[in-house]
Amino acid sequence: MSAHNEETQKFIEAAPAVLEAGPDAVGQRLDQWLAAKLGPDMSRSRVQMLIKQGAVTVNGKPVDETKRKMTAGESVSVAMPEPEPAEPQGENIALDVLYEDDELIVINKPAGLVVHPGAGNWTGTLVNALIHHCGESLSGIGGVRRPGIVHRLDKETSGVMVVAKTDRAHKALSEAFADHGRTGDLERAYLALVWGIPQRPTGTVDAPLGRAADRVRRAVVPEGRDDARHAITHFTVVERFGEKQQEFATASLVECRLETGRTHQIRVHMAHIGHPVVGDPDYGQAFRTKVNRLPEPLKSEVKAFPRQALHARLLAFRHPATHLTMRFEAPIPRDMEALVVGFREL
C-alpha cells in the first residue's frame, strides 16, 4: 500500500461526521462550506488539509479538490483523525512573552530567530521554543512544522508576533491576517532605519511584488505578470538624520504600516523608492558604499550591523474569544537603537 493510501485508510478508519448539503450550499467551495458547517473550532486551513489527505468524501467518493463547487443534496463525510503531535521537538529556548492565555501567546521575537523549521533551520526555531513552552496546548493547525503560526517575521526582523494555541484562535487570527485589517481590527506597524530622506513626510508605495530573477528574493514586477501579487505599504517619516549637512550620508527612521502582507514587502518597497533598509543584505546592495560616507565610529557600527534594521513595533488584533481589541508594542531592540543614536549625531 502506498504512503498516500495508508494515510487515506487512517482517516477512513476514524469515526466520520456526515453532513447534508442544503440549497444554501449551491455554488459554494467545498472547503468554505465545510469550515462553516464544522463550527468555529475548525479553521479553513485545517479543512483544506483534511481534504488533501483523503479524509473527505462526497456521496461516498473521496475528493481532493478544495475548490470543488457544492450542489444541493450531496452527502459529505469527514473522518476526523486524532490530533497528531507536531514533528518538531520542543527546545528550551527563552521567550520574551508579552501576553499569554489559553487561546494565544504574544511574544517579542528577537532578531536571528527563525520562525519555523525549514531547510537549514530544522532546530532552534520559534516553533521549537513554543512547543517546549506551550506543550500540548499549542495548535497543530497550519502544518506540522508550523503549529499555531498565523503570520511570520523574517529571521533578522525583530518584534511582536502572535501565535494561536487553539483551533478557534488559529481560524480567527488567520482570517484577520488574510484580510490585512481591511474589515477588522488588525493593525501592524514597523520601524525601519532607511538610507536617505524621503521627499514627503508620508507616502504610499503601491507596487505588485513577485519573484526576482534569482527566484529567491522578491521584486517589484509588472501588474500583469502571472506571479504578481498586490502589495501596498504606507510610510511616515518619524525622524530625519543629517538633513542639514552635506558631508555625510543621510538616513531616516520610518514607520511602515502594511495594507497587504507579502514576503519581504517593506524591504522591497522601501528599496524600490530609493530608501532601502540599512543593513539589508538582499535589497540594499546598491547602497553599500553609503556607509563609507559616515563618520567614525558610526561607519564601523553600520558595517558591523549583521542584519536589516527593521522592527515590528506594534501589533493590534481582536481577541478570538473575548472579541476585545488587544494592542501590544515592543521597544526597539538595543542594537538598532544604537544605530539610531549614532545617526542622530550627524
PDB file of C-alpha atoms in Angstrom, residues 166-317:
ATOM      1  CA  THR A 166      -6.392  26.665  19.817  1.00  0.00           C
ATOM      2  CA  ASP A 167      -8.160  25.932  16.541  1.00  0.00           C
ATOM      3  CA  ARG A 168     -10.608  28.750  17.227  1.00  0.00           C
ATOM      4  CA  ALA A 169      -7.805  31.251  17.697  1.00  0.00           C
ATOM      5  CA  HIS A 170      -5.970  29.958  14.645  1.00  0.00           C
ATOM      6  CA  LYS A 171      -9.035  30.360  12.454  1.00  0.00           C
ATOM      7  CA  ALA A 172      -9.872  33.875  13.678  1.00  0.00           C
ATOM      8  CA  LEU A 173      -6.313  35.178  13.544  1.00  0.00           C
ATOM      9  CA  SER A 174      -5.578  33.577  10.164  1.00  0.00           C
ATOM     10  CA  GLU A 175      -8.652  35.257   8.715  1.00  0.00           C
ATOM     11  CA  ALA A 176      -7.633  38.612  10.207  1.00  0.00           C
ATOM     12  CA  PHE A 177      -4.149  38.425   8.721  1.00  0.00           C
ATOM     13  CA  ALA A 178      -5.519  37.252   5.364  1.00  0.00           C
ATOM     14  CA  ASP A 179      -7.819  40.286   5.365  1.00  0.00           C
ATOM     15  CA  HIS A 180      -4.929  42.559   6.451  1.00  0.00           C
ATOM     16  CA  GLY A 181      -7.225  44.521   8.743  1.00  0.00           C
ATOM     17  CA  ARG A 182      -9.401  45.932   5.960  1.00  0.00           C
ATOM     18  CA  THR A 183     -12.626  44.895   7.698  1.00  0.00           C
ATOM     19  CA  GLY A 184     -11.358  44.188  11.220  1.00  0.00           C
ATOM     20  CA  ASP A 185      -9.155  45.434  13.996  1.00  0.00           C
ATOM     21  CA  LEU A 186      -5.784  44.120  12.799  1.00  0.00           C
ATOM     22  CA  GLU A 187      -3.058  46.756  12.923  1.00  0.00           C
ATOM     23  CA  ARG A 188       0.660  46.319  12.248  1.00  0.00           C
ATOM     24  CA  ALA A 189       3.396  48.949  12.396  1.00  0.00           C
ATOM     25  CA  TYR A 190       7.124  48.556  11.798  1.00  0.00           C
ATOM     26  CA  LEU A 191      10.097  50.824  12.385  1.00  0.00           C
ATOM     27  CA  ALA A 192      12.718  50.864   9.647  1.00  0.00           C
ATOM     28  CA  LEU A 193      16.025  52.726   9.588  1.00  0.00           C
ATOM     29  CA  VAL A 194      16.481  53.575   5.909  1.00  0.00           C
ATOM     30  CA  TRP A 195      19.079  55.311   3.775  1.00  0.00           C
ATOM     31  CA  GLY A 196      18.247  58.849   2.661  1.00  0.00           C
ATOM     32  CA  ILE A 197      15.317  61.118   3.449  1.00  0.00           C
ATOM     33  CA  PRO A 198      12.037  60.698   1.550  1.00  0.00           C
ATOM     34  CA  GLN A 199      10.843  63.867  -0.174  1.00  0.00           C
ATOM     35  CA  ARG A 200       7.454  63.686   1.513  1.00  0.00           C
ATOM     36  CA  PRO A 201       6.793  63.118   5.226  1.00  0.00           C
ATOM     37  CA  THR A 202       4.180  60.476   4.379  1.00  0.00           C
ATOM     38  CA  GLY A 203       3.606  58.308   1.375  1.00  0.00           C
ATOM     39  CA  THR A 204       2.231  55.093  -0.041  1.00  0.00           C
ATOM     40  CA  VAL A 205       4.019  52.510  -2.142  1.00  0.00           C
ATOM     41  CA  ASP A 206       1.514  50.649  -4.310  1.00  0.00           C
ATOM     42  CA  ALA A 207       3.583  48.216  -6.375  1.00  0.00           C
ATOM     43  CA  PRO A 208       2.946  44.499  -7.043  1.00  0.00           C
ATOM     44  CA  LEU A 209       5.545  42.004  -5.892  1.00  0.00           C
ATOM     45  CA  GLY A 210       6.742  38.778  -7.486  1.00  0.00           C
ATOM     46  CA  ARG A 211       9.825  36.611  -7.620  1.00  0.00           C
ATOM     47  CA  ALA A 212      13.110  38.241  -8.565  1.00  0.00           C
ATOM     48  CA  ALA A 213      15.310  36.844 -11.334  1.00  0.00           C
ATOM     49  CA  ASP A 214      17.181  34.651  -8.837  1.00  0.00           C
ATOM     50  CA  ARG A 215      13.835  33.025  -7.814  1.00  0.00           C
ATOM     51  CA  VAL A 216      14.753  33.540  -4.153  1.00  0.00           C
ATOM     52  CA  ARG A 217      14.301  37.233  -3.464  1.00  0.00           C
ATOM     53  CA  ARG A 218      11.237  39.356  -4.240  1.00  0.00           C
ATOM     54  CA  ALA A 219      10.978  42.287  -6.626  1.00  0.00           C
ATOM     55  CA  VAL A 220       8.505  44.867  -7.913  1.00  0.00           C
ATOM     56  CA  VAL A 221       7.060  43.319 -11.072  1.00  0.00           C
ATOM     57  CA  PRO A 222       4.590  44.340 -13.824  1.00  0.00           C
ATOM     58  CA  GLU A 223       0.993  44.110 -12.670  1.00  0.00           C
ATOM     59  CA  GLY A 224       0.003  41.632 -15.355  1.00  0.00           C
ATOM     60  CA  ARG A 225       2.703  39.072 -14.631  1.00  0.00           C
ATOM     61  CA  ASP A 226       1.486  35.641 -13.501  1.00  0.00           C
ATOM     62  CA  ASP A 227       3.199  35.809 -10.100  1.00  0.00           C
ATOM     63  CA  ALA A 228       2.389  39.485  -9.428  1.00  0.00           C
ATOM     64  CA  ARG A 229       0.759  39.990  -6.038  1.00  0.00           C
ATOM     65  CA  HIS A 230      -0.966  43.200  -4.958  1.00  0.00           C
ATOM     66  CA  ALA A 231       1.165  44.977  -2.324  1.00  0.00           C
ATOM     67  CA  ILE A 232       0.657  48.301  -0.528  1.00  0.00           C
ATOM     68  CA  THR A 233       2.871  49.880   2.157  1.00  0.00           C
ATOM     69  CA  HIS A 234       2.124  53.185   3.890  1.00  0.00           C
ATOM     70  CA  PHE A 235       5.078  55.029   5.419  1.00  0.00           C
ATOM     71  CA  THR A 236       5.596  58.017   7.708  1.00  0.00           C
ATOM     72  CA  VAL A 237       8.952  59.669   8.365  1.00  0.00           C
ATOM     73  CA  VAL A 238       9.455  59.674  12.132  1.00  0.00           C
ATOM     74  CA  GLU A 239      12.916  61.209  12.296  1.00  0.00           C
ATOM     75  CA  ARG A 240      15.451  62.623   9.805  1.00  0.00           C
ATOM     76  CA  PHE A 241      19.196  62.279  10.245  1.00  0.00           C
ATOM     77  CA  GLY A 242      21.835  64.561   8.744  1.00  0.00           C
ATOM     78  CA  GLU A 243      19.493  66.620   6.599  1.00  0.00           C
ATOM     79  CA  LYS A 244      21.212  69.931   7.457  1.00  0.00           C
ATOM     80  CA  GLN A 245      24.672  68.845   6.314  1.00  0.00           C
ATOM     81  CA  GLN A 246      26.138  67.623   3.018  1.00  0.00           C
ATOM     82  CA  GLU A 247      29.322  65.938   4.153  1.00  0.00           C
ATOM     83  CA  PHE A 248      27.839  62.628   5.304  1.00  0.00           C
ATOM     84  CA  ALA A 249      25.173  60.227   4.064  1.00  0.00           C
ATOM     85  CA  THR A 250      21.667  60.883   5.369  1.00  0.00           C
ATOM     86  CA  ALA A 251      19.143  58.458   6.820  1.00  0.00           C
ATOM     87  CA  SER A 252      15.634  58.326   8.258  1.00  0.00           C
ATOM     88  CA  LEU A 253      13.651  56.436  10.849  1.00  0.00           C
ATOM     89  CA  VAL A 254      10.403  55.481   9.109  1.00  0.00           C
ATOM     90  CA  GLU A 255       7.225  53.870  10.375  1.00  0.00           C
ATOM     91  CA  CYS A 256       5.694  51.454   7.868  1.00  0.00           C
ATOM     92  CA  ARG A 257       2.160  50.139   8.035  1.00  0.00           C
ATOM     93  CA  LEU A 258       1.076  47.202   5.913  1.00  0.00           C
ATOM     94  CA  GLU A 259      -2.131  47.147   3.906  1.00  0.00           C
ATOM     95  CA  THR A 260      -1.035  43.799   2.469  1.00  0.00           C
ATOM     96  CA  GLY A 261       1.411  41.258   3.847  1.00  0.00           C
ATOM     97  CA  ARG A 262       3.735  39.957   1.151  1.00  0.00           C
ATOM     98  CA  THR A 263       7.114  38.327   1.738  1.00  0.00           C
ATOM     99  CA  HIS A 264       9.828  40.980   2.296  1.00  0.00           C
ATOM    100  CA  GLN A 265       7.247  43.652   1.422  1.00  0.00           C
ATOM    101  CA  ILE A 266       8.664  46.570   3.428  1.00  0.00           C
ATOM    102  CA  ARG A 267      12.235  45.785   2.430  1.00  0.00           C
ATOM    103  CA  VAL A 268      11.396  45.604  -1.292  1.00  0.00           C
ATOM    104  CA  HIS A 269       9.084  48.627  -1.305  1.00  0.00           C
ATOM    105  CA  MET A 270      11.497  50.913   0.535  1.00  0.00           C
ATOM    106  CA  ALA A 271      14.329  49.880  -1.801  1.00  0.00           C
ATOM    107  CA  HIS A 272      12.004  50.481  -4.755  1.00  0.00           C
ATOM    108  CA  ILE A 273      11.549  54.140  -3.819  1.00  0.00           C
ATOM    109  CA  GLY A 274      15.279  54.607  -3.264  1.00  0.00           C
ATOM    110  CA  HIS A 275      15.370  54.226   0.521  1.00  0.00           C
ATOM    111  CA  PRO A 276      16.469  50.652   1.342  1.00  0.00           C
ATOM    112  CA  VAL A 277      16.650  49.471   4.928  1.00  0.00           C
ATOM    113  CA  VAL A 278      20.087  49.997   6.465  1.00  0.00           C
ATOM    114  CA  GLY A 279      21.946  46.696   6.738  1.00  0.00           C
ATOM    115  CA  ASP A 280      19.660  44.837   4.321  1.00  0.00           C
ATOM    116  CA  PRO A 281      21.858  42.182   2.662  1.00  0.00           C
ATOM    117  CA  ASP A 282      19.336  41.370  -0.063  1.00  0.00           C
ATOM    118  CA  TYR A 283      17.798  44.669  -1.148  1.00  0.00           C
ATOM    119  CA  GLY A 284      20.323  47.277  -0.050  1.00  0.00           C
ATOM    120  CA  GLN A 285      23.394  46.163  -2.002  1.00  0.00           C
ATOM    121  CA  ALA A 286      23.328  49.214  -4.271  1.00  0.00           C
ATOM    122  CA  PHE A 287      23.699  51.435  -1.190  1.00  0.00           C
ATOM    123  CA  ARG A 288      26.620  49.610   0.426  1.00  0.00           C
ATOM    124  CA  THR A 289      29.004  52.454  -0.419  1.00  0.00           C
ATOM    125  CA  LYS A 290      26.826  54.837   1.594  1.00  0.00           C
ATOM    126  CA  VAL A 291      28.497  53.544   4.740  1.00  0.00           C
ATOM    127  CA  ASN A 292      31.826  54.994   3.554  1.00  0.00           C
ATOM    128  CA  ARG A 293      30.242  58.440   3.762  1.00  0.00           C
ATOM    129  CA  LEU A 294      29.690  58.163   7.502  1.00  0.00           C
ATOM    130  CA  PRO A 295      31.979  59.395  10.285  1.00  0.00           C
ATOM    131  CA  GLU A 296      33.570  57.070  12.805  1.00  0.00           C
ATOM    132  CA  PRO A 297      32.508  55.340  14.972  1.00  0.00           C
ATOM    133  CA  LEU A 298      29.147  55.221  13.157  1.00  0.00           C
ATOM    134  CA  LYS A 299      30.756  53.884   9.984  1.00  0.00           C
ATOM    135  CA  SER A 300      32.201  50.893  11.821  1.00  0.00           C
ATOM    136  CA  GLU A 301      28.935  50.294  13.677  1.00  0.00           C
ATOM    137  CA  VAL A 302      26.916  50.213  10.449  1.00  0.00           C
ATOM    138  CA  LYS A 303      29.452  47.924   8.761  1.00  0.00           C
ATOM    139  CA  ALA A 304      29.289  45.545  11.713  1.00  0.00           C
ATOM    140  CA  PHE A 305      25.484  45.566  11.927  1.00  0.00           C
ATOM    141  CA  PRO A 306      24.573  41.974  10.972  1.00  0.00           C
ATOM    142  CA  ARG A 307      21.004  42.420   9.728  1.00  0.00           C
ATOM    143  CA  GLN A 308      18.363  44.720   8.275  1.00  0.00           C
ATOM    144  CA  ALA A 309      17.354  47.466  10.708  1.00  0.00           C
ATOM    145  CA  LEU A 310      13.662  46.536  10.756  1.00  0.00           C
ATOM    146  CA  HIS A 311      11.483  46.043  13.830  1.00  0.00           C
ATOM    147  CA  ALA A 312       7.802  45.116  14.219  1.00  0.00           C
ATOM    148  CA  ARG A 313       6.962  47.582  16.976  1.00  0.00           C
ATOM    149  CA  LEU A 314       3.139  47.280  17.102  1.00  0.00           C
ATOM    150  CA  LEU A 315       0.526  44.583  16.682  1.00  0.00           C
ATOM    151  CA  ALA A 316      -3.165  45.018  17.457  1.00  0.00           C
ATOM    152  CA  PHE A 317      -5.929  42.480  16.864  1.00  0.00           C
TER     153      PHE A 317
END
